[in-house]
Coordinates of C-alpha atoms in Angstrom, one line a residue:
M1 CA 83.1 73.5 147.9
N2 CA 79.9 73.7 145.9
F3 CA 80.1 70.0 145.4
V4 CA 80.1 69.3 149.2
R5 CA 77.4 72.0 149.7
N6 CA 75.1 70.4 147.1
F7 CA 75.6 66.9 148.6
Y8 CA 74.8 68.3 152.1
K9 CA 71.7 70.0 150.6
S10 CA 70.6 66.7 149.1
I11 CA 70.9 64.9 152.4
K12 CA 69.1 67.7 154.2
G13 CA 66.3 68.0 151.6
S14 CA 65.6 64.2 151.5
C15 CA 65.2 64.2 155.3
V16 CA 63.2 67.4 156.0
S17 CA 60.9 68.0 153.0
F18 CA 58.8 65.8 150.7
N19 CA 58.8 68.7 148.2
F20 CA 62.5 68.0 147.6
Y21 CA 61.5 64.8 145.8
K22 CA 59.6 66.8 143.2
H23 CA 63.0 68.2 141.9
I24 CA 65.0 65.0 141.8
A25 CA 62.4 62.5 140.4
K26 CA 63.2 63.4 136.7
Q27 CA 67.0 63.8 137.0
P28 CA 69.3 61.4 135.2
V29 CA 69.7 58.0 137.0
K30 CA 73.5 58.4 137.0
L31 CA 73.1 61.4 139.4
S32 CA 71.1 59.2 141.8
F33 CA 73.7 56.4 141.4
F34 CA 76.5 58.9 142.2
Y35 CA 74.6 60.2 145.2
L36 CA 74.3 56.6 146.5
L37 CA 78.1 56.2 146.1
L38 CA 78.7 59.4 148.1
L39 CA 76.2 58.5 150.8
T40 CA 77.8 55.0 151.1
A41 CA 81.3 56.6 151.3
T42 CA 80.1 59.0 154.0
V43 CA 78.5 56.3 156.1
T44 CA 81.6 54.1 155.8
F45 CA 83.8 57.0 156.8
F46 CA 81.9 57.6 160.1
S47 CA 81.5 53.9 160.7
V48 CA 85.3 53.4 160.4
I49 CA 85.9 56.3 162.8
V50 CA 83.7 54.6 165.4
I51 CA 85.6 51.3 164.8
Y52 CA 89.0 53.1 165.2
F53 CA 87.7 54.7 168.4
S54 CA 86.7 51.3 169.7
I55 CA 90.1 49.8 168.7
F56 CA 92.2 52.4 170.5
F57 CA 90.1 52.7 173.6
D58 CA 88.5 49.3 174.0
I59 CA 90.1 46.5 171.9
R60 CA 93.8 47.3 172.2
P61 CA 93.7 47.9 176.0
F62 CA 91.8 44.7 176.4
L63 CA 94.3 42.7 174.3
K64 CA 97.2 44.3 176.2
E65 CA 95.8 43.1 179.5
L66 CA 95.0 39.7 178.0
A67 CA 98.6 39.2 176.7
V68 CA 100.0 39.8 180.2
I69 CA 98.2 37.0 182.0
F70 CA 97.1 34.6 179.2
P71 CA 98.9 31.2 179.4
D72 CA 100.3 29.3 176.4
C73 CA 97.5 27.1 175.1
I74 CA 97.4 24.3 172.6
I75 CA 94.3 22.7 171.0
K76 CA 94.8 18.9 170.8
E77 CA 92.1 16.5 169.5
G78 CA 89.4 19.2 170.0
V79 CA 90.4 20.0 173.6
L80 CA 92.0 23.2 174.9
Q81 CA 95.0 22.4 177.1
Y82 CA 97.1 24.7 179.3
T83 CA 98.9 24.5 182.7
P84 CA 98.2 25.2 185.4
E85 CA 94.5 24.6 184.8
K86 CA 92.7 27.4 186.6
T87 CA 90.1 30.0 185.9
I88 CA 91.6 33.2 184.4
S89 CA 89.6 36.3 183.6
V90 CA 90.2 39.7 182.0
Y91 CA 87.6 42.4 182.1
H92 CA 88.0 45.7 180.2
P93 CA 84.6 47.2 179.4
P94 CA 82.9 46.4 177.1
F95 CA 84.9 43.2 176.7
A96 CA 85.4 40.3 179.1
L97 CA 87.2 37.0 178.6
V98 CA 87.2 34.0 180.9
L99 CA 89.5 31.0 180.5
Y100 CA 87.6 28.2 182.3
P101 CA 88.9 24.6 182.6
G102 CA 85.4 23.2 183.4
D103 CA 82.2 22.8 181.5
K104 CA 79.4 23.5 184.1
E105 CA 76.7 25.7 182.7
Q106 CA 75.9 27.2 186.1
E107 CA 79.5 28.4 186.5
I108 CA 79.5 29.8 183.0
E109 CA 76.2 31.7 183.7
S110 CA 77.7 33.1 186.9
F111 CA 80.5 34.7 184.8
Y112 CA 77.9 36.6 182.8
R113 CA 76.3 37.9 185.9
I114 CA 79.6 38.9 187.5
Y115 CA 81.1 40.9 184.6
N116 CA 77.9 42.0 182.7
A117 CA 80.0 42.8 179.6
R118 CA 78.5 43.6 176.2
K119 CA 81.1 41.3 174.5
F120 CA 81.8 38.2 176.4
F121 CA 84.2 35.3 175.5
V122 CA 84.3 32.1 177.5
L123 CA 87.0 29.6 176.6
T124 CA 86.2 26.1 178.1
K125 CA 88.1 22.9 177.4
K126 CA 85.7 21.8 174.7
E127 CA 84.4 25.0 173.1
V128 CA 84.6 28.8 172.8
I129 CA 81.4 30.7 173.7
I130 CA 80.9 34.2 172.2
R131 CA 78.0 36.2 173.8
D132 CA 76.8 39.7 173.1
T133 CA 73.6 41.7 173.6
A134 CA 71.9 40.0 170.6
A135 CA 73.0 36.3 170.6
T136 CA 75.2 33.5 171.9
I137 CA 77.5 31.5 169.6
R138 CA 79.1 28.3 170.6
I139 CA 82.0 26.9 168.5
S140 CA 83.8 23.6 169.4
W141 CA 87.5 23.7 169.3
K142 CA 87.4 21.1 166.5
E143 CA 85.3 23.5 164.4
F144 CA 87.6 26.4 165.4
T145 CA 90.8 24.7 164.2
S146 CA 89.2 23.5 161.0
I147 CA 88.0 27.1 160.2
T148 CA 91.1 29.1 161.3
G149 CA 93.9 26.5 161.2
I150 CA 95.1 27.7 164.6
Y151 CA 96.3 25.0 167.0
K152 CA 97.9 27.1 169.6
I153 CA 97.2 30.4 171.3
T154 CA 100.0 32.3 173.1
S155 CA 100.5 35.6 174.8
Q156 CA 103.0 36.5 172.0
E157 CA 100.4 36.0 169.3
I158 CA 97.9 38.1 171.3
A159 CA 100.4 40.9 171.5
F160 CA 101.1 40.6 167.8
L161 CA 97.3 40.8 167.1
R162 CA 97.1 44.0 169.2
N163 CA 99.7 45.7 166.9
A164 CA 98.5 44.2 163.6
I165 CA 94.9 45.0 164.1
I166 CA 95.5 48.6 162.9
L167 CA 97.0 47.4 159.6
L168 CA 93.9 45.3 159.0
M169 CA 91.7 48.3 159.0
A170 CA 92.4 49.4 155.4
P171 CA 91.0 46.2 153.7
F172 CA 88.3 46.1 156.4
S173 CA 87.2 49.6 155.6
F174 CA 87.0 48.8 151.9
G175 CA 85.0 45.7 152.7
I176 CA 82.5 47.8 154.7
F177 CA 82.2 50.2 151.8
V178 CA 81.5 47.4 149.2
F179 CA 79.1 45.6 151.6
F180 CA 77.1 48.7 152.5
F181 CA 76.9 49.9 148.9
F182 CA 75.5 46.6 147.6
W183 CA 73.3 46.2 150.6
S184 CA 71.9 49.7 150.1
F185 CA 71.5 49.2 146.3
F186 CA 69.5 46.0 146.8
Q187 CA 67.3 47.6 149.4
I188 CA 66.6 50.4 146.9
V189 CA 65.9 47.8 144.1
Y190 CA 63.5 46.1 146.5
F191 CA 61.7 49.4 147.2
C192 CA 61.6 50.1 143.5
A193 CA 59.6 47.0 143.0
F194 CA 57.4 48.0 145.9
G195 CA 57.1 51.5 144.6
Y196 CA 56.3 50.4 141.0
L197 CA 53.5 48.2 142.3
Y198 CA 52.3 51.0 144.6
S199 CA 52.3 53.5 141.7
R200 CA 50.4 51.1 139.4
I201 CA 47.7 50.8 142.1
A202 CA 47.6 54.5 142.9
E203 CA 47.6 55.5 139.2
T204 CA 44.9 53.1 138.0
R205 CA 42.7 55.9 136.5
I206 CA 45.6 57.9 135.1
P207 CA 46.3 57.7 131.4
E208 CA 49.5 55.6 130.6
I209 CA 51.3 58.7 129.3
Y210 CA 51.0 60.4 132.7
K211 CA 52.1 57.4 134.8
T212 CA 55.3 57.4 136.8
R213 CA 58.2 55.9 135.0
F214 CA 60.5 53.3 136.6
Y215 CA 63.6 55.6 136.6
E216 CA 61.6 58.2 138.5
I217 CA 60.7 55.6 141.1
F218 CA 64.4 54.7 141.3
N219 CA 65.4 58.3 141.9
I220 CA 62.8 58.7 144.6
A221 CA 63.7 55.4 146.3
T222 CA 67.5 56.3 146.3
Y223 CA 67.0 59.6 148.1
S224 CA 64.2 58.3 150.4
S225 CA 66.7 55.8 151.7
T226 CA 68.8 58.6 153.2
P227 CA 66.8 59.2 156.5
A228 CA 66.7 55.4 157.2
V229 CA 70.4 55.1 156.5
L230 CA 71.2 58.0 158.8
L231 CA 69.0 56.4 161.5
L232 CA 71.0 53.2 161.3
L233 CA 74.3 55.2 161.5
F234 CA 72.9 57.1 164.6
I235 CA 71.9 53.8 166.3
Y236 CA 75.3 52.3 165.4
F237 CA 77.0 55.2 167.2
F238 CA 74.9 54.5 170.3
I239 CA 75.6 50.8 170.3
H240 CA 79.4 51.2 170.0
L241 CA 80.0 54.4 171.9
G242 CA 77.4 54.0 174.5
N243 CA 76.1 51.1 176.5
M244 CA 72.9 50.4 174.5
A245 CA 71.4 47.0 173.6
L246 CA 69.0 46.9 170.7
D247 CA 67.6 43.9 168.8
I248 CA 68.8 43.8 165.2
D249 CA 65.4 42.7 163.8
Y250 CA 63.7 45.6 165.6
I251 CA 66.2 48.0 164.1
H252 CA 65.6 46.6 160.6
F253 CA 61.9 47.0 161.0
I254 CA 62.3 50.7 161.9
Y255 CA 64.6 51.1 158.9
M256 CA 62.1 49.6 156.5
L257 CA 59.2 51.6 158.0
M258 CA 61.1 54.9 157.7
F259 CA 62.2 54.0 154.2
A260 CA 58.6 53.2 153.2
S261 CA 57.2 56.4 154.8
F262 CA 59.6 58.7 153.1
F263 CA 59.2 56.9 149.8
I264 CA 55.4 57.2 149.9
G265 CA 55.6 60.8 151.0
G266 CA 58.1 61.8 148.3
Y267 CA 56.2 59.9 145.6
S268 CA 52.9 61.5 146.6
A269 CA 54.4 65.0 146.6
Y270 CA 56.0 64.4 143.2
K271 CA 52.9 63.0 141.6
K272 CA 50.7 65.7 142.9
S273 CA 53.1 68.3 141.5
A274 CA 53.4 66.5 138.2
L275 CA 49.7 66.1 137.6
K276 CA 49.1 69.8 138.5
H277 CA 51.7 70.8 136.0
L278 CA 50.1 68.7 133.3
K279 CA 46.6 70.0 134.0
D280 CA 47.9 73.6 133.8
K281 CA 49.5 72.8 130.4
E282 CA 46.2 71.5 129.1

């Protein structure tokens, strides 16, 4: 219980007080590394909960409806073929899929306006179009078959995918953990380089013996990443559980700005305290 309480205090302290950084700057690096592991595990846990929520209430109902009306299709020589050739649509917010036998851009654009879904799939005879709030991706059926090895799409396979998607969550969750840990670690290393340069400039007139060491910068950078990471998690919740469209580059800019702000604030508080302590000793 103390372990959980201390972890919670570290999260709270790194977010609400720059004075917190005075106490963790000189701790062993292994404690900061362990904190990063725990923070990554916590973010992964809540992210997976959101994904499970989306699977049960969005993806599985969407696939269930799709399996009922979807015709058996084959991909032959880069062309999607099915009979009878007619427009078929399934809409279950936030997803929509249209099976469209034509290739007129005006018709395709009209589908977007009609359904206004956050995740939109259009399957034409020559390509599959994936559109969300951030971007539109077009993949020809030739590329699709070369990447996936799939040459037919049937209602039975869609029903199987609906049931199998839960089983895929275990390796997917582990993948999220590994990705987010290394992503966070490299972000921290990046800020360590920034912080080391910042400290060299800020401490130009300070004797070498009193200058901030690299491991202290690493500790401060690790904990100062917490507010930015929690902000990303908060935005992630809104994107997936609400109906909110945000530009990814814009989010990353806010993340970097918040990371830098807390790092500079934490570093300044620590350095001010360390220099005062050294002056008192003298």
